[in-house]
mmCIF file of C-alpha atoms in Angstrom:
data_model
loop_
_atom_site.group_PDB
_atom_site.id
_atom_site.type_symbol
_atom_site.label_atom_id
_atom_site.label_comp_id
_atom_site.label_asym_id
_atom_site.label_seq_id
_atom_site.Cartn_x
_atom_site.Cartn_y
_atom_site.Cartn_z
ATOM 1 C CA MET L 79 16.153 -90.555 108.218
ATOM 2 C CA ILE L 80 13.545 -89.353 105.998
ATOM 3 C CA ALA L 81 11.858 -85.740 106.224
ATOM 4 C CA LYS L 82 8.274 -84.769 107.286
ATOM 5 C CA ASP L 83 7.608 -84.102 103.681
ATOM 6 C CA GLN L 84 9.010 -87.364 102.783
ATOM 7 C CA ASN L 85 6.800 -89.255 104.884
ATOM 8 C CA ILE L 86 3.566 -87.413 104.093
ATOM 9 C CA ALA L 87 4.680 -87.939 100.398
ATOM 10 C CA LEU L 88 4.975 -91.556 100.787
ATOM 11 C CA LEU L 89 1.721 -91.405 102.354
ATOM 12 C CA THR L 90 -0.302 -90.132 99.758
ATOM 13 C CA VAL L 91 1.351 -91.845 97.015
ATOM 14 C CA GLY L 92 0.754 -95.370 98.751
ATOM 15 C CA LYS L 93 -2.804 -94.997 99.626
ATOM 16 C CA ALA L 94 -3.671 -93.818 96.334
ATOM 17 C CA ALA L 95 -1.594 -96.790 94.653
ATOM 18 C CA LEU L 96 -4.053 -98.797 96.530
ATOM 19 C CA LYS L 97 -6.439 -98.014 94.811
ATOM 20 C CA ASN L 98 -4.639 -100.679 91.534
ATOM 21 C CA ALA L 99 -4.496 -104.461 92.899
ATOM 22 C CA ASP L 100 -1.525 -104.504 90.940
ATOM 23 C CA TRP L 101 0.010 -102.004 92.906
ATOM 24 C CA THR L 102 -0.402 -103.459 96.212
ATOM 25 C CA ASP L 103 3.420 -104.261 96.188
ATOM 26 C CA TYR L 104 4.532 -100.419 95.550
ATOM 27 C CA ALA L 105 1.600 -99.323 98.654
ATOM 28 C CA ASN L 106 3.088 -101.442 100.946
ATOM 29 C CA TYR L 107 6.436 -100.598 100.128
ATOM 30 C CA CYS L 108 5.521 -96.621 100.221
ATOM 31 C CA PHE L 109 4.071 -97.324 103.957
ATOM 32 C CA ASP L 110 7.036 -99.682 105.049
ATOM 33 C CA ARG L 111 9.141 -96.353 104.206
ATOM 34 C CA GLU L 112 7.543 -93.999 105.804
ATOM 35 C CA LYS L 113 7.408 -96.051 109.110
ATOM 36 C CA GLY L 114 11.155 -96.114 108.797
ATOM 37 C CA LEU L 115 11.481 -100.453 107.885
ATOM 38 C CA ARG L 116 13.752 -99.316 105.122
ATOM 39 C CA LYS L 117 14.634 -103.030 104.471
ATOM 40 C CA GLU L 118 11.046 -104.546 104.626
ATOM 41 C CA ALA L 119 10.285 -101.708 102.232
ATOM 42 C CA PHE L 120 12.872 -102.408 99.626
ATOM 43 C CA LYS L 121 11.345 -106.795 99.830
ATOM 44 C CA HIS L 122 8.106 -105.507 98.561
ATOM 45 C CA LEU L 123 9.892 -103.029 95.635
ATOM 46 C CA ASP L 124 11.639 -105.915 94.393
ATOM 47 C CA LYS L 125 8.715 -108.220 94.962
ATOM 48 C CA PHE L 126 6.966 -105.105 93.242
ATOM 49 C CA LEU L 127 9.326 -104.945 90.810
ATOM 50 C CA LYS L 128 9.539 -108.761 89.811
ATOM 51 C CA SER L 129 5.899 -108.526 88.795
ATOM 52 C CA THR L 130 5.883 -105.594 86.690
ATOM 53 C CA GLU L 131 8.114 -107.571 84.160
ATOM 54 C CA ALA L 132 5.470 -109.848 83.039
ATOM 55 C CA TRP L 133 3.859 -106.619 82.249
ATOM 56 C CA THR L 134 2.900 -105.199 79.300
ATOM 57 C CA LEU L 135 3.974 -101.721 77.980
ATOM 58 C CA ASP L 136 0.645 -100.063 78.702
ATOM 59 C CA LYS L 137 0.246 -101.119 82.033
ATOM 60 C CA LYS L 138 3.926 -100.075 82.873
ATOM 61 C CA ILE L 139 2.634 -96.466 81.111
ATOM 62 C CA ASP L 140 -0.185 -96.569 83.260
ATOM 63 C CA PHE L 141 1.719 -96.851 86.223
ATOM 64 C CA VAL L 142 4.236 -94.476 84.789
ATOM 65 C CA LYS L 143 1.105 -92.332 84.432
ATOM 66 C CA PHE L 144 0.186 -92.605 87.704
ATOM 67 C CA LEU L 145 3.164 -91.392 89.446
ATOM 68 C CA PHE L 146 4.185 -88.317 87.564
ATOM 69 C CA PRO L 147 1.638 -86.446 88.908
ATOM 70 C CA PHE L 148 2.157 -86.723 92.504
ATOM 71 C CA PHE L 149 6.069 -85.716 91.587
ATOM 72 C CA GLU L 150 4.860 -81.907 89.836
ATOM 73 C CA ASN L 151 2.355 -81.444 92.723
ATOM 74 C CA VAL L 152 3.247 -82.866 96.049
ATOM 75 C CA GLN L 153 6.205 -81.840 97.985
ATOM 76 C CA ASP L 154 8.977 -84.184 97.690
ATOM 77 C CA ALA L 155 7.003 -87.304 96.497
ATOM 78 C CA ASP L 156 10.098 -87.651 93.997
ATOM 79 C CA TYR L 157 12.314 -88.196 96.534
ATOM 80 C CA GLY L 158 10.964 -91.594 98.783
ATOM 81 C CA PRO L 159 8.349 -92.779 96.275
ATOM 82 C CA PHE L 160 10.721 -92.646 93.890
ATOM 83 C CA PRO L 161 13.455 -95.212 94.963
ATOM 84 C CA GLN L 162 16.358 -96.047 92.526
ATOM 85 C CA PRO L 163 15.723 -99.378 91.346
ATOM 86 C CA LEU L 164 11.975 -98.344 90.846
ATOM 87 C CA SER L 165 13.597 -95.591 88.434
ATOM 88 C CA ASN L 166 16.062 -97.976 86.856
ATOM 89 C CA LYS L 167 14.518 -101.228 86.558
ATOM 90 C CA LEU L 168 10.871 -99.800 85.506
ATOM 91 C CA VAL L 169 10.464 -95.878 84.679
ATOM 92 C CA LYS L 170 12.965 -94.922 82.884
ATOM 93 C CA PRO L 171 12.792 -97.929 80.554
ATOM 94 C CA THR L 172 8.960 -97.564 80.089
ATOM 95 C CA LEU L 173 9.964 -93.476 79.105
ATOM 96 C CA THR L 174 12.288 -94.570 76.798
ATOM 97 C CA THR L 175 10.205 -97.146 75.018
ATOM 98 C CA TRP L 176 7.015 -94.291 75.470
ATOM 99 C CA CYS L 177 8.826 -91.502 73.789
ATOM 100 C CA ASP L 178 10.440 -93.647 70.954
ATOM 101 C CA LYS L 179 6.530 -94.280 70.036
ATOM 102 C CA GLU L 180 4.932 -91.372 71.022
ATOM 103 C CA GLN L 181 3.529 -88.491 68.597
ATOM 104 C CA ILE L 182 0.745 -86.956 70.849
ATOM 105 C CA ASP L 183 1.126 -86.789 74.880
ATOM 106 C CA ASN L 184 4.258 -84.224 75.584
ATOM 107 C CA ASN L 185 3.742 -85.471 78.876
ATOM 108 C CA PRO L 186 6.640 -88.712 78.545
ATOM 109 C CA PHE L 187 8.927 -85.874 76.946
ATOM 110 C CA ARG L 188 8.693 -83.883 79.927
ATOM 111 C CA TRP L 189 8.847 -86.357 82.370
ATOM 112 C CA PHE L 190 12.049 -88.040 80.753
ATOM 113 C CA GLY L 191 13.919 -84.291 79.856
ATOM 114 C CA LYS L 192 13.115 -83.528 83.923
ATOM 115 C CA TYR L 193 13.923 -86.332 85.808
ATOM 116 C CA TYR L 194 16.810 -87.713 83.433
ATOM 117 C CA ARG L 195 17.969 -84.879 82.800
ATOM 118 C CA SER L 196 17.592 -84.169 78.497
ATOM 119 C CA GLU L 197 16.991 -80.544 76.947
ATOM 120 C CA GLU L 198 16.063 -82.735 73.743
ATOM 121 C CA HIS L 199 13.090 -84.214 75.489
ATOM 122 C CA LEU L 200 12.170 -80.899 76.950
ATOM 123 C CA PHE L 201 12.180 -78.969 73.660
ATOM 124 C CA LYS L 202 10.227 -81.963 72.426
ATOM 125 C CA ALA L 203 7.183 -81.636 74.838
ATOM 126 C CA LEU L 204 7.592 -78.221 73.697
ATOM 127 C CA GLU L 205 7.147 -78.776 70.384
ATOM 128 C CA ILE L 206 4.099 -81.040 70.608
ATOM 129 C CA ASN L 207 2.452 -78.991 73.450
ATOM 130 C CA PRO L 208 4.042 -75.127 73.441
ATOM 131 C CA ALA L 209 1.991 -74.097 76.285
ATOM 132 C CA ASP L 210 3.362 -77.276 78.531
ATOM 133 C CA ASP L 211 4.739 -74.670 80.914
ATOM 134 C CA LEU L 212 6.386 -76.923 83.130
ATOM 135 C CA ALA L 213 8.523 -78.213 80.720
ATOM 136 C CA ARG L 214 9.683 -74.259 79.802
ATOM 137 C CA GLN L 215 9.878 -74.100 83.698
ATOM 138 C CA THR L 216 12.473 -76.658 84.188
ATOM 139 C CA ILE L 217 14.169 -75.658 81.228
ATOM 140 C CA LEU L 218 14.393 -72.065 82.453
ATOM 141 C CA SER L 219 15.668 -72.907 85.852
ATOM 142 C CA TRP L 220 18.617 -74.893 84.699
ATOM 143 C CA TRP L 221 19.258 -71.804 82.365
ATOM 144 C CA THR L 222 18.970 -69.111 85.215
ATOM 145 C CA TYR L 223 20.926 -71.777 87.637
ATOM 146 C CA ASN L 224 24.191 -71.565 85.466
ATOM 147 C CA ILE L 225 24.165 -67.382 85.229
ATOM 148 C CA TYR L 226 23.287 -67.831 88.915
ATOM 149 C CA TYR L 227 26.552 -69.939 89.296
ATOM 150 C CA SER L 228 28.743 -67.464 87.240
ATOM 151 C CA VAL L 229 28.143 -64.946 90.058
ATOM 152 C CA HIS L 230 27.215 -66.558 93.126
ATOM 153 C CA HIS L 231 31.059 -65.936 94.218
ATOM 154 C CA LEU L 232 30.997 -62.580 93.574
ATOM 155 C CA PRO L 233 32.739 -60.122 94.477
ATOM 156 C CA GLU L 234 35.746 -62.309 95.024
ATOM 157 C CA GLY L 235 35.556 -63.999 91.728
ATOM 158 C CA TYR L 236 33.576 -64.637 88.298
ATOM 159 C CA ILE L 237 32.994 -68.292 87.672
ATOM 160 C CA GLY L 238 32.620 -68.775 84.012
ATOM 161 C CA GLU L 239 32.616 -65.888 80.768
ATOM 162 C CA PRO L 240 30.368 -62.783 81.875
ATOM 163 C CA LEU L 241 29.439 -61.914 77.821
ATOM 164 C CA ASP L 242 28.442 -65.904 77.030
ATOM 165 C CA ASP L 243 26.189 -65.249 80.412
ATOM 166 C CA ILE L 244 24.636 -61.902 78.658
ATOM 167 C CA LYS L 245 23.960 -64.211 75.568
ATOM 168 C CA LEU L 246 22.644 -67.296 77.608
ATOM 169 C CA ALA L 247 19.809 -64.457 79.044
ATOM 170 C CA GLU L 248 18.817 -63.519 75.882
ATOM 171 C CA LYS L 249 17.741 -67.400 75.399
ATOM 172 C CA ILE L 250 15.959 -66.952 78.747
ATOM 173 C CA LYS L 251 14.194 -64.112 77.764
ATOM 174 C CA GLU L 252 12.727 -65.970 74.946
ATOM 175 C CA GLN L 253 11.648 -68.357 76.400
ATOM 176 C CA ILE L 254 10.487 -66.396 78.832
ATOM 177 C CA GLN L 255 7.870 -64.787 76.890
ATOM 178 C CA LYS L 256 6.666 -67.645 75.589
ATOM 179 C CA LEU L 257 5.443 -68.681 79.403
ATOM 180 C CA THR L 258 1.814 -68.176 79.270
ATOM 181 C CA THR L 259 0.728 -65.915 82.227
ATOM 182 C CA PRO L 260 1.452 -63.019 82.879
ATOM 183 C CA GLU L 261 2.611 -63.931 86.401
ATOM 184 C CA LEU L 262 5.187 -66.948 85.377
ATOM 185 C CA ARG L 263 6.466 -64.323 83.004
ATOM 186 C CA GLU L 264 6.903 -61.735 86.059
ATOM 187 C CA HIS L 265 8.172 -64.444 88.355
ATOM 188 C CA TRP L 266 11.088 -65.351 86.411
ATOM 189 C CA SER L 267 12.505 -62.207 84.599
ATOM 190 C CA LYS L 268 12.755 -60.823 88.664
ATOM 191 C CA GLU L 269 15.027 -64.481 89.102
ATOM 192 C CA LEU L 270 16.543 -63.534 86.272
ATOM 193 C CA GLU L 271 17.031 -59.661 86.466
ATOM 194 C CA GLU L 272 18.596 -60.373 89.876
ATOM 195 C CA ASP L 273 21.571 -62.092 88.727
ATOM 196 C CA LEU L 274 21.962 -60.456 85.374
ATOM 197 C CA GLU L 275 22.568 -57.380 87.146
ATOM 198 C CA LEU L 276 25.607 -58.804 88.606
ATOM 199 C CA VAL L 277 26.773 -59.788 85.606
ATOM 200 C CA ARG L 278 26.287 -56.150 84.163
ATOM 201 C CA ASN L 279 27.853 -54.450 86.969
ATOM 202 C CA TYR L 280 30.630 -56.864 86.345
ATOM 203 C CA ILE L 281 31.195 -56.363 82.807
ATOM 204 C CA ASP L 282 31.431 -52.081 83.522
ATOM 205 C CA TRP L 283 33.693 -52.607 86.338
ATOM 206 C CA LYS L 284 36.285 -54.498 84.481
ATOM 207 C CA THR L 285 35.397 -52.362 81.734
ATOM 208 C CA SER L 286 36.379 -49.432 83.949
ATOM 209 C CA GLY L 287 39.875 -50.403 84.970
ATOM 210 C CA HIS L 288 39.344 -49.895 88.674
ATOM 211 C CA PRO L 289 41.398 -52.152 90.319
ATOM 212 C CA ASP L 290 38.540 -53.638 93.017
ATOM 213 C CA PHE L 291 35.244 -54.410 92.347
ATOM 214 C CA GLU L 292 33.933 -54.093 95.391
ATOM 215 C CA LYS L 293 34.930 -50.649 95.958
ATOM 216 C CA TRP L 294 34.017 -49.833 92.628
ATOM 217 C CA GLY L 295 29.998 -50.815 93.547
ATOM 218 C CA GLN L 296 30.355 -48.759 96.814
ATOM 219 C CA GLU L 297 31.536 -45.483 94.806
ATOM 220 C CA ASN L 298 28.670 -46.204 91.723
ATOM 221 C CA LYS L 299 26.327 -47.627 94.499
ATOM 222 C CA LYS L 300 26.249 -50.951 92.298
ATOM 223 C CA GLN L 301 25.742 -54.006 93.728
ATOM 224 C CA THR L 302 28.536 -56.272 93.449
ATOM 225 C CA GLY L 303 27.338 -59.687 95.237
ATOM 226 C CA TYR L 304 25.067 -61.511 98.042
ATOM 227 C CA GLY L 305 23.916 -60.884 101.442
ATOM 228 C CA LEU L 306 25.229 -57.758 103.179
ATOM 229 C CA THR L 307 25.847 -55.811 99.541
ATOM 230 C CA ARG L 308 22.403 -56.896 97.949
ATOM 231 C CA THR L 309 20.785 -55.759 101.490
ATOM 232 C CA TYR L 310 22.766 -52.800 101.659
ATOM 233 C CA TYR L 311 22.044 -51.308 98.163
ATOM 234 C CA TYR L 312 18.507 -52.096 97.808
ATOM 235 C CA GLU L 313 17.814 -50.954 100.942
ATOM 236 C CA GLU L 314 19.405 -47.570 100.406
#
């Protein structure tokens, strides 16, 4: 069962793909997948992928250029319209070859970096275009998640090393300052600070020698976790 947003994305991408006759089988994959006709959809996809074997690199790049803006701008377009065979047999090999030869366009590096999880490619995208906020925000989402993961079980326990998270936070702050708009900088600073507060509080508690982190938080009016504790201390 495909979710509603994925269905909308399948129709959106499929209709756009009809504008190129070479992509008709891919469009039909999207339409049949939206209808729930999975077996028929993958027959169309297999036919499409076989046809791309004879394409030039430029034709393959044109398809990738068509596809990825939908992934970045249409909710869930990187799910239903981006099945594993398409990724493995066409998109990833094309991006790999394209990145090997590209010197000017930052897009393939951002796309490869985000969808095949490569910080190296994301930083290459930023080297080519320092104003690529999409690439920078992908890095920020990964790095801030690492800190969130460390603190998300508090007050029961801390996963990881708090001082390492403090060092990572400094790297995150450097990247936040390189974002191109005040709104983005404010958003990411807030995201970071919510979890960084827990990191600092945990360090302060460990330094204090108090036996119970949650009780220490109550006594000092400090946040020690999510949920009710977060709500209580912010509303007080």
